[in-house]
mmCIF file of C-alpha atoms in Angstrom:
data_model
loop_
_atom_site.group_PDB
_atom_site.id
_atom_site.type_symbol
_atom_site.label_atom_id
_atom_site.label_comp_id
_atom_site.label_asym_id
_atom_site.label_seq_id
_atom_site.Cartn_x
_atom_site.Cartn_y
_atom_site.Cartn_z
ATOM 1 C CA MET A 221 0.936 -28.119 3.518
ATOM 2 C CA GLU A 222 2.732 -25.607 0.485
ATOM 3 C CA ALA A 223 -0.089 -22.867 1.449
ATOM 4 C CA PHE A 224 0.601 -23.389 4.968
ATOM 5 C CA ALA A 225 4.273 -22.542 4.904
ATOM 6 C CA VAL A 226 4.290 -20.108 2.256
ATOM 7 C CA SER A 227 1.812 -18.145 4.128
ATOM 8 C CA LEU A 228 3.638 -18.725 7.696
ATOM 9 C CA GLY A 229 6.493 -17.652 6.331
ATOM 10 C CA LEU A 230 5.685 -14.826 4.057
ATOM 11 C CA VAL A 231 3.128 -13.267 7.035
ATOM 12 C CA ALA A 232 6.216 -13.096 9.105
ATOM 13 C CA LEU A 233 8.741 -11.337 7.093
ATOM 14 C CA ALA A 234 6.026 -8.913 6.261
ATOM 15 C CA GLU A 235 5.425 -8.017 9.821
ATOM 16 C CA MET A 236 8.792 -7.363 10.306
ATOM 17 C CA GLY A 237 9.093 -3.846 11.514
ATOM 18 C CA ASP A 238 5.618 -3.117 11.039
ATOM 19 C CA LYS A 239 3.126 -1.315 12.681
ATOM 20 C CA THR A 240 1.627 -4.027 14.618
ATOM 21 C CA GLN A 241 4.932 -4.854 16.164
ATOM 22 C CA LEU A 242 4.985 -1.182 17.286
ATOM 23 C CA LEU A 243 1.571 -1.853 18.605
ATOM 24 C CA ALA A 244 2.556 -4.768 20.504
ATOM 25 C CA LEU A 245 5.794 -2.851 22.280
ATOM 26 C CA LEU A 246 3.387 0.417 23.377
ATOM 27 C CA LEU A 247 1.211 -2.624 25.011
ATOM 28 C CA ALA A 248 3.593 -4.552 26.563
ATOM 29 C CA SER A 249 5.289 -1.401 28.048
ATOM 30 C CA ARG A 250 1.919 -0.058 29.037
ATOM 31 C CA PHE A 251 0.287 -3.091 30.743
ATOM 32 C CA GLN A 252 3.569 -5.184 31.360
ATOM 33 C CA ARG A 253 1.093 -8.216 31.299
ATOM 34 C CA PRO A 254 2.737 -10.194 28.697
ATOM 35 C CA LEU A 255 0.135 -13.740 28.957
ATOM 36 C CA PRO A 256 -3.440 -11.270 27.861
ATOM 37 C CA ILE A 257 -1.654 -9.122 25.400
ATOM 38 C CA ILE A 258 -0.102 -12.423 23.436
ATOM 39 C CA ALA A 259 -3.468 -13.488 24.090
ATOM 40 C CA GLY A 260 -5.276 -10.419 22.655
ATOM 41 C CA ILE A 261 -3.072 -10.421 19.320
ATOM 42 C CA PHE A 262 -3.742 -14.050 18.753
ATOM 43 C CA ALA A 263 -7.233 -13.613 18.706
ATOM 44 C CA ALA A 264 -7.726 -10.579 17.061
ATOM 45 C CA THR A 265 -5.078 -11.895 13.944
ATOM 46 C CA LEU A 266 -6.939 -14.982 14.107
ATOM 47 C CA GLY A 267 -10.506 -13.328 14.052
ATOM 48 C CA ASN A 268 -9.007 -10.995 11.464
ATOM 49 C CA HIS A 269 -7.267 -13.355 8.892
ATOM 50 C CA LEU A 270 -10.368 -15.339 8.992
ATOM 51 C CA ILE A 271 -12.395 -12.621 7.669
ATOM 52 C CA THR A 272 -9.932 -11.912 4.993
ATOM 53 C CA ALA A 273 -8.922 -15.479 3.920
ATOM 54 C CA ALA A 274 -12.617 -15.982 3.388
ATOM 55 C CA VAL A 275 -12.712 -12.900 1.336
ATOM 56 C CA GLY A 276 -10.176 -13.587 -0.187
ATOM 57 C CA LEU A 277 -10.942 -17.179 -1.395
ATOM 58 C CA PHE A 278 -15.118 -16.602 -2.192
ATOM 59 C CA LEU A 279 -14.949 -13.276 -3.598
ATOM 60 C CA GLY A 280 -11.367 -13.391 -4.881
ATOM 61 C CA VAL A 281 -11.155 -10.001 -4.520
ATOM 62 C CA GLU A 282 -7.384 -8.530 -4.770
ATOM 63 C CA LEU A 283 -7.596 -5.563 -2.324
ATOM 64 C CA GLN A 284 -4.375 -3.992 -3.770
ATOM 65 C CA GLY A 285 -4.679 -0.525 -5.489
ATOM 66 C CA PRO A 286 -2.866 3.037 -5.085
ATOM 67 C CA TRP A 287 -5.060 4.516 -2.408
ATOM 68 C CA LEU A 288 -3.080 1.696 -0.241
ATOM 69 C CA LYS A 289 -0.248 3.080 -0.132
ATOM 70 C CA TRP A 290 -1.515 6.580 1.335
ATOM 71 C CA VAL A 291 -3.711 4.727 3.926
ATOM 72 C CA ILE A 292 -0.759 2.784 5.361
ATOM 73 C CA ALA A 293 1.704 5.908 4.451
ATOM 74 C CA ALA A 294 -0.914 7.484 6.405
ATOM 75 C CA SER A 295 -0.893 5.573 9.378
ATOM 76 C CA PHE A 296 2.449 5.316 9.980
ATOM 77 C CA PHE A 297 2.268 9.517 10.204
ATOM 78 C CA ALA A 298 -0.357 8.922 12.600
ATOM 79 C CA ILE A 299 1.763 6.781 15.076
ATOM 80 C CA ALA A 300 4.541 8.974 14.680
ATOM 81 C CA VAL A 301 2.141 11.793 15.743
ATOM 82 C CA TRP A 302 0.712 9.498 18.393
ATOM 83 C CA ALA A 303 4.387 8.469 19.903
ATOM 84 C CA PHE A 304 5.271 12.736 19.694
ATOM 85 C CA PHE A 305 3.222 12.794 22.846
ATOM 86 C CA PRO A 306 4.510 10.675 25.884
ATOM 87 C CA ASP A 307 1.396 9.351 28.370
ATOM 88 C CA LYS A 308 0.998 11.768 31.045
ATOM 89 C CA ASP A 309 2.051 8.856 34.073
ATOM 90 C CA ASP A 310 4.899 7.372 32.392
ATOM 91 C CA GLY A 311 6.508 5.959 35.081
ATOM 92 C CA LYS A 312 3.503 5.730 37.598
ATOM 93 C CA GLU A 313 1.704 2.292 37.864
ATOM 94 C CA ARG A 314 -0.795 1.511 35.365
ATOM 95 C CA LYS A 315 -4.938 1.009 35.091
ATOM 96 C CA THR A 316 -6.534 -1.333 33.943
ATOM 97 C CA PRO A 317 -8.635 -0.008 30.717
ATOM 98 C CA PRO A 318 -12.414 -1.014 30.472
ATOM 99 C CA LEU A 319 -11.964 -3.719 28.625
ATOM 100 C CA GLY A 320 -8.825 -5.316 30.413
ATOM 101 C CA VAL A 321 -5.605 -5.877 28.681
ATOM 102 C CA PHE A 322 -7.006 -8.980 26.640
ATOM 103 C CA GLY A 323 -9.865 -6.553 25.417
ATOM 104 C CA THR A 324 -7.591 -3.412 24.701
ATOM 105 C CA THR A 325 -5.238 -5.444 22.833
ATOM 106 C CA ALA A 326 -7.635 -7.726 20.653
ATOM 107 C CA VAL A 327 -9.072 -4.183 19.585
ATOM 108 C CA ALA A 328 -6.666 -2.563 19.243
ATOM 109 C CA PHE A 329 -4.493 -5.497 16.986
ATOM 110 C CA PHE A 330 -7.989 -6.160 15.111
ATOM 111 C CA LEU A 331 -8.209 -2.538 13.964
ATOM 112 C CA THR A 332 -4.696 -2.103 13.165
ATOM 113 C CA GLU A 333 -4.682 -4.760 10.894
ATOM 114 C CA MET A 334 -6.910 -3.788 8.893
ATOM 115 C CA GLY A 335 -5.901 -2.572 5.296
ATOM 116 C CA ASP A 336 -1.907 -3.898 6.461
ATOM 117 C CA ARG A 337 0.351 -5.603 4.044
ATOM 118 C CA THR A 338 -0.432 -9.200 6.214
ATOM 119 C CA GLN A 339 -4.461 -8.706 5.604
ATOM 120 C CA ILE A 340 -3.678 -7.813 2.279
ATOM 121 C CA ALA A 341 -1.496 -10.982 1.623
ATOM 122 C CA THR A 342 -3.601 -12.874 3.262
ATOM 123 C CA ALA A 343 -6.377 -12.705 1.570
ATOM 124 C CA VAL A 344 -4.376 -13.355 -1.871
ATOM 125 C CA LEU A 345 -3.095 -16.536 -0.779
ATOM 126 C CA ALA A 346 -6.573 -17.753 -0.008
ATOM 127 C CA ALA A 347 -7.366 -16.944 -3.589
ATOM 128 C CA ARG A 348 -3.799 -17.682 -4.856
ATOM 129 C CA TYR A 349 -4.053 -21.239 -2.694
ATOM 130 C CA ALA A 350 -7.505 -21.273 -2.684
ATOM 131 C CA SER A 351 -7.541 -22.428 0.316
ATOM 132 C CA TRP A 352 -9.053 -21.409 4.076
ATOM 133 C CA LEU A 353 -7.412 -23.251 6.962
ATOM 134 C CA PRO A 354 -4.001 -23.646 6.323
ATOM 135 C CA VAL A 355 -3.870 -20.158 5.377
ATOM 136 C CA VAL A 356 -5.694 -19.104 8.119
ATOM 137 C CA ALA A 357 -3.395 -20.924 10.082
ATOM 138 C CA GLY A 358 0.222 -20.229 8.464
ATOM 139 C CA THR A 359 -0.503 -16.006 8.119
ATOM 140 C CA THR A 360 -1.635 -16.433 12.042
ATOM 141 C CA LEU A 361 1.004 -18.325 13.110
ATOM 142 C CA GLY A 362 3.500 -15.797 11.153
ATOM 143 C CA MET A 363 2.077 -13.213 12.765
ATOM 144 C CA MET A 364 2.060 -14.656 16.465
ATOM 145 C CA ALA A 365 5.946 -15.494 15.133
ATOM 146 C CA ALA A 366 6.745 -11.429 14.627
ATOM 147 C CA ASN A 367 4.489 -10.434 17.621
ATOM 148 C CA LEU A 368 5.652 -12.667 20.579
ATOM 149 C CA PRO A 369 9.165 -12.249 21.122
ATOM 150 C CA VAL A 370 8.264 -8.288 20.722
ATOM 151 C CA VAL A 371 5.612 -8.499 24.050
ATOM 152 C CA LEU A 372 8.372 -10.854 25.697
ATOM 153 C CA LEU A 373 11.803 -9.250 25.271
ATOM 154 C CA GLY A 374 10.238 -5.632 25.482
ATOM 155 C CA GLN A 375 10.287 -5.792 29.494
ATOM 156 C CA GLN A 376 14.058 -6.592 29.174
ATOM 157 C CA LEU A 377 14.189 -3.558 26.394
ATOM 158 C CA LEU A 378 12.953 -0.787 28.312
ATOM 159 C CA GLN A 379 14.570 -2.370 31.877
ATOM 160 C CA ARG A 380 17.551 -0.993 29.439
ATOM 161 C CA VAL A 381 16.432 1.912 27.423
ATOM 162 C CA PRO A 382 15.150 5.023 28.591
ATOM 163 C CA ILE A 383 10.923 4.887 27.472
ATOM 164 C CA ALA A 384 11.976 7.986 26.071
ATOM 165 C CA VAL A 385 14.603 7.355 23.891
ATOM 166 C CA LEU A 386 12.646 3.663 23.004
ATOM 167 C CA ARG A 387 9.720 6.994 21.702
ATOM 168 C CA TRP A 388 11.881 8.964 20.205
ATOM 169 C CA GLY A 389 12.558 5.773 18.119
ATOM 170 C CA ALA A 390 9.405 4.615 17.752
ATOM 171 C CA ILE A 391 8.937 8.416 16.201
ATOM 172 C CA VAL A 392 11.488 8.047 13.820
ATOM 173 C CA LEU A 393 10.976 4.081 12.476
ATOM 174 C CA SER A 394 7.190 5.426 11.985
ATOM 175 C CA ALA A 395 7.992 8.336 10.314
ATOM 176 C CA GLY A 396 10.924 6.620 7.863
ATOM 177 C CA LEU A 397 8.400 4.027 6.885
ATOM 178 C CA GLY A 398 5.333 6.041 6.126
ATOM 179 C CA VAL A 399 7.911 8.029 4.162
ATOM 180 C CA VAL A 400 9.114 5.347 2.439
ATOM 181 C CA THR A 401 5.601 3.769 1.860
ATOM 182 C CA LEU A 402 4.763 7.097 0.100
ATOM 183 C CA LEU A 403 8.079 6.419 -2.209
ATOM 184 C CA GLU A 404 7.613 3.080 -2.906
#
């Protein structure tokens, strides 16, 4: 039970302000279909954390290293640059992507989690507790606890705040997180 509780709490806290929360807001604003987005986040997180916990548990590999700081910072800067260029169809009806909203969300979240601090935490917790299932359950629920409000409340935010303000906020936040990551 300790492995589950620590995993849930650690990942929920680590996820606050993370790039996957920005991705959740972006997807919620773009597609405006919370249920397939939430299901996609859950599927991607569960799959990613199952693999990561297995690596942490069976190989005992600690994935931290000096290169990781640069990868994470580059990811933040890439998000800032991406947010700088608004979609050409902002304000218009959104077309469903080829993979559907669920598939697009699942693929985007799975890839975004690669090398993320929550992925590293999952591997380290699995190695620390030598317990696979409670760690995966805790880290997956921690991710959901952090991202579910973003998806559900993102719609309310978009009704009150212009998309340009949110876009600039994402640019400033992402670039700031990139700088902070490099300075750590």
